[in-house]
PDB file of C-alpha atoms in Angstrom:
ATOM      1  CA  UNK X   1     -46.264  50.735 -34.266  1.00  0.00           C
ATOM      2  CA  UNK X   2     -43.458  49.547 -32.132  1.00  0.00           C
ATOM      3  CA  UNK X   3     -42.931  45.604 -33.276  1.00  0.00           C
ATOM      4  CA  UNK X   4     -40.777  44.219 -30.453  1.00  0.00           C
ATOM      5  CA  UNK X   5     -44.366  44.931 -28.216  1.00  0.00           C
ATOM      6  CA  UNK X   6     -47.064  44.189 -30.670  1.00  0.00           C
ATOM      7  CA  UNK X   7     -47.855  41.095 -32.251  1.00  0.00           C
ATOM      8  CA  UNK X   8     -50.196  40.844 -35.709  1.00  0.00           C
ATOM      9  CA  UNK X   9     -51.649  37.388 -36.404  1.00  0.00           C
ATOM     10  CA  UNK X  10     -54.562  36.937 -38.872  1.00  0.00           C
ATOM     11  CA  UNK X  11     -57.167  36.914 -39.188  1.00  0.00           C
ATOM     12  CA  UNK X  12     -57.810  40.005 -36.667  1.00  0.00           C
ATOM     13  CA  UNK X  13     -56.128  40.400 -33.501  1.00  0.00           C
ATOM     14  CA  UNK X  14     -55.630  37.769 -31.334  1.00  0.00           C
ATOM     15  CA  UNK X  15     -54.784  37.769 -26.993  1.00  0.00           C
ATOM     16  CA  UNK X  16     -51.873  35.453 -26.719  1.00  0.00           C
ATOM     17  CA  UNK X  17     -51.568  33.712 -23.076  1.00  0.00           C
ATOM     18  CA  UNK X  18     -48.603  34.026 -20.823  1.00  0.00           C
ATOM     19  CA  UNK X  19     -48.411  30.176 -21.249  1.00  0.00           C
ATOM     20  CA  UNK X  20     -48.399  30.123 -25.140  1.00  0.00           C
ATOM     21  CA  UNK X  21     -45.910  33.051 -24.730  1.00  0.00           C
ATOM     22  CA  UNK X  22     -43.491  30.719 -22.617  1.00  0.00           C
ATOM     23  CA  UNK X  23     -43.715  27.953 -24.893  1.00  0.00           C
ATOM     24  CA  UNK X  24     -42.828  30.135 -27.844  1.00  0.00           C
ATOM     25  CA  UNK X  25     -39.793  31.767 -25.566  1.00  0.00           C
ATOM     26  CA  UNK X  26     -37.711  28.325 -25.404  1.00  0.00           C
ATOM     27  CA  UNK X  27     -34.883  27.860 -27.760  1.00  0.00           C
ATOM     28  CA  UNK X  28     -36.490  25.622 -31.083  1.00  0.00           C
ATOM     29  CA  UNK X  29     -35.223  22.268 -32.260  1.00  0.00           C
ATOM     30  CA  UNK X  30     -33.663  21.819 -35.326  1.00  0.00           C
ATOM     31  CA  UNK X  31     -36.216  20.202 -37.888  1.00  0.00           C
ATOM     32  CA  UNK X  32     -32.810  18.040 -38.195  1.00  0.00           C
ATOM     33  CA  UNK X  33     -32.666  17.086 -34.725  1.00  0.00           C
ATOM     34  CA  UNK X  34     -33.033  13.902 -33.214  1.00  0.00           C
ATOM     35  CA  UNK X  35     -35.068  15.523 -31.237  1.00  0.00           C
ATOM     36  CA  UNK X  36     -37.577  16.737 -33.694  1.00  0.00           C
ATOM     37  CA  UNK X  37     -37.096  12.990 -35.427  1.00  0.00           C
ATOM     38  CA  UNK X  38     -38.666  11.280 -32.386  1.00  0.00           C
ATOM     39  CA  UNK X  39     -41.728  13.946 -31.851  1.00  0.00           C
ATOM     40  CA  UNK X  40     -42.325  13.464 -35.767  1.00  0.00           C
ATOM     41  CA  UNK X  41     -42.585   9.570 -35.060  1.00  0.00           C
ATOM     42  CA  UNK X  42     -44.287   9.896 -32.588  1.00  0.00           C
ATOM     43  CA  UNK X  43     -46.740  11.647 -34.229  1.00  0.00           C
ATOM     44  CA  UNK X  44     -47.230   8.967 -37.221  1.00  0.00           C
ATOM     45  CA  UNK X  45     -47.069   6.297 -34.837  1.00  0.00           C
ATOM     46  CA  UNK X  46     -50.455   8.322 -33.224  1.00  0.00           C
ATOM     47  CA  UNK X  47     -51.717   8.647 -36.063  1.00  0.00           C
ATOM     48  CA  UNK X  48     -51.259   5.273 -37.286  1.00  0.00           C
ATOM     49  CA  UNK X  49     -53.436   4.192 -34.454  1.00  0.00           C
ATOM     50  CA  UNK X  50     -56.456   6.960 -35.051  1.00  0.00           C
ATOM     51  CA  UNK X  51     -56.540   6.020 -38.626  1.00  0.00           C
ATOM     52  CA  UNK X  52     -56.391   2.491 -38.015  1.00  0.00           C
ATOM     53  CA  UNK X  53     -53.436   2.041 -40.654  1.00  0.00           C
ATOM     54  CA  UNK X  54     -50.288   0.551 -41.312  1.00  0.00           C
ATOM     55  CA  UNK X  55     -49.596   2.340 -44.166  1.00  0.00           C
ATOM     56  CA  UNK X  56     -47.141   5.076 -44.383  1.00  0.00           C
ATOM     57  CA  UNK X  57     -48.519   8.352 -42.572  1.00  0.00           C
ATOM     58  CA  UNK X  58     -47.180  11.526 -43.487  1.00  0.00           C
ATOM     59  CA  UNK X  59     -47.307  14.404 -41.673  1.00  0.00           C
ATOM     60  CA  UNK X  60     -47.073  17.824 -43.524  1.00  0.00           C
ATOM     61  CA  UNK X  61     -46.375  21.236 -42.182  1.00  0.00           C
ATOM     62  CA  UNK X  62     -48.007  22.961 -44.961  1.00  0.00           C
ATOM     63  CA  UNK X  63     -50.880  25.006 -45.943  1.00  0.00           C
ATOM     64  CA  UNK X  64     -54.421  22.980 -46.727  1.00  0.00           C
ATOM     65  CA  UNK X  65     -54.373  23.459 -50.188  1.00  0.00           C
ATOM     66  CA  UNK X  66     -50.848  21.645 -50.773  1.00  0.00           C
ATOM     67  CA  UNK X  67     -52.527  19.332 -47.953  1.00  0.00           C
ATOM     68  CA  UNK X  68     -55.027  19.220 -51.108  1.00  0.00           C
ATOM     69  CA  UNK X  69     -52.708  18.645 -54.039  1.00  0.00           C
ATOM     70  CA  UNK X  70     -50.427  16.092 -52.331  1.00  0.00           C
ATOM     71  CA  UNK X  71     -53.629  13.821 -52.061  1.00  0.00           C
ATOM     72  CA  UNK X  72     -54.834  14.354 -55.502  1.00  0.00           C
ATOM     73  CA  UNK X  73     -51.351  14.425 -57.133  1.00  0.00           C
ATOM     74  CA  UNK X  74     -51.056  10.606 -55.760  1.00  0.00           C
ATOM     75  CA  UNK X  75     -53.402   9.687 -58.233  1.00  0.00           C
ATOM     76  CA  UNK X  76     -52.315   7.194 -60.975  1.00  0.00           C
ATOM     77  CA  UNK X  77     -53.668   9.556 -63.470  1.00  0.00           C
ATOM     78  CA  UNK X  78     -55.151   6.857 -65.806  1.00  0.00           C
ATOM     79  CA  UNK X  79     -58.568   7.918 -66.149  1.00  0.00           C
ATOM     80  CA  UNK X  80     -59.121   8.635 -62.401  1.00  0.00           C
ATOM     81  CA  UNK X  81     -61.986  10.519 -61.744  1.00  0.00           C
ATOM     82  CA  UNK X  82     -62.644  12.620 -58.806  1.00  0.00           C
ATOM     83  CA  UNK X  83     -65.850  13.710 -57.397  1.00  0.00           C
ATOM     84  CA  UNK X  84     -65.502  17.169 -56.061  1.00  0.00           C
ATOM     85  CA  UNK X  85     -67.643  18.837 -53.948  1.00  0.00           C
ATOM     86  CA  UNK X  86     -67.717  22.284 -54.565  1.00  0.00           C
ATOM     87  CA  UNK X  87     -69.497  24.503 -51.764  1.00  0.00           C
ATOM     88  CA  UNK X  88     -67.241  26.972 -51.041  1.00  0.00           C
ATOM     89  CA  UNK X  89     -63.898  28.293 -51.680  1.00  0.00           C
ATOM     90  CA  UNK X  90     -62.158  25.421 -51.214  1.00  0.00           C
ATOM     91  CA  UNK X  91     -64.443  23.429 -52.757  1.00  0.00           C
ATOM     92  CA  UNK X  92     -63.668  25.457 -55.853  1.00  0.00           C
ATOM     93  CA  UNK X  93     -60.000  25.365 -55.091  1.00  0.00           C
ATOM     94  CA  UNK X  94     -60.347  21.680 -54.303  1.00  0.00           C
ATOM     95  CA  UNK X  95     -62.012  20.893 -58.101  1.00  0.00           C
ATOM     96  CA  UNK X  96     -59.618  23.257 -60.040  1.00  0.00           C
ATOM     97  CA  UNK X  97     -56.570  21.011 -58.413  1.00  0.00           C
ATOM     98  CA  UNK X  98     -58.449  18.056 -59.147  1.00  0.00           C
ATOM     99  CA  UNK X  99     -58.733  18.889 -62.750  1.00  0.00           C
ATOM    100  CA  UNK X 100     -54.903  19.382 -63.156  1.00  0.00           C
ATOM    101  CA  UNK X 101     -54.602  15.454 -62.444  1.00  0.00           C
ATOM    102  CA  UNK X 102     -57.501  13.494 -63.238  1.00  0.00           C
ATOM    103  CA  UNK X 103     -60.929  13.992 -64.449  1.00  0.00           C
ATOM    104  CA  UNK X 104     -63.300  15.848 -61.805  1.00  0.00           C
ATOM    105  CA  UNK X 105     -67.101  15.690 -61.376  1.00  0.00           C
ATOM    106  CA  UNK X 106     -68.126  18.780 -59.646  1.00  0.00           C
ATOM    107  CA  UNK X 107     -71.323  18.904 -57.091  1.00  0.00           C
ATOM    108  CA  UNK X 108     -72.096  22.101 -56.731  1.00  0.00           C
ATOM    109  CA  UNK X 109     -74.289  22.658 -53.124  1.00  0.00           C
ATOM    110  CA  UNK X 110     -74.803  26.268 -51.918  1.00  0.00           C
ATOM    111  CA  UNK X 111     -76.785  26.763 -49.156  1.00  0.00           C
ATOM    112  CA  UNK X 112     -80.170  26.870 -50.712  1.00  0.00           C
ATOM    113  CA  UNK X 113     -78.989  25.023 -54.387  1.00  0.00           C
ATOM    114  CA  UNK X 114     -78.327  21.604 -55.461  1.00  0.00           C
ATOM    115  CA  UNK X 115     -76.681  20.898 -58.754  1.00  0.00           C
ATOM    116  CA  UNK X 116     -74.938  18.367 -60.262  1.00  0.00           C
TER     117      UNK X 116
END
């Protein structure tokens, strides 16, 4: 396979446009740059207005599950507990972080099951 004409994304093959392709072809800014500085408040001020909130927002360029553990971790860890629903993988992922910081109550719902 010759990789300067093939590109693998995951899951499974994917058609990338001649307009994504452009985008991607123009030099990057510097996650240091002023100019990435004003795009990243621009995006809390955004979402300061969807979530109705003047508390800090904090956008994260990270996978769901740290997405997952920076939420939980910001627990006050006395005696916190966490209901977790657990109805699929990251349900399960979801309660096993949970249980490193605080104490979780799992509801288990599979299509077809209920318990608690």
């Amino acid at each position: 396979m010759d990789l300067e004409d093939n590109l693998l994304m995951m899951p499974g093959s994917v058609t990338v446009t001649p307009r994504v392709l452009r985008a991607v072809s123009k030099p990057m800014s510097n996650h240091r740059s002023a100019e990435f500085a004003g795009i990243c408040t621009d995006c809390r001020e955004i979402l300061s207005s969807v979530f109705q909130t003047n508390n800090d927002i904090f956008v994260l360029s990270d996978s769901g599950t740290a997405g997952l553990e920076y939420a939980v971790g910001s627990l006050d860890g006395s005696g916190d507990k966490v209901i977790a629903i657990e109805n699929g993988k990251f349900g399960e992922r979801f309660k096993d972080i949970v249980a490193i910081y605080a104490d979780v109550v799992p509801v288990v719902f599979y299509k077809g099951s209920h318990k608690c």
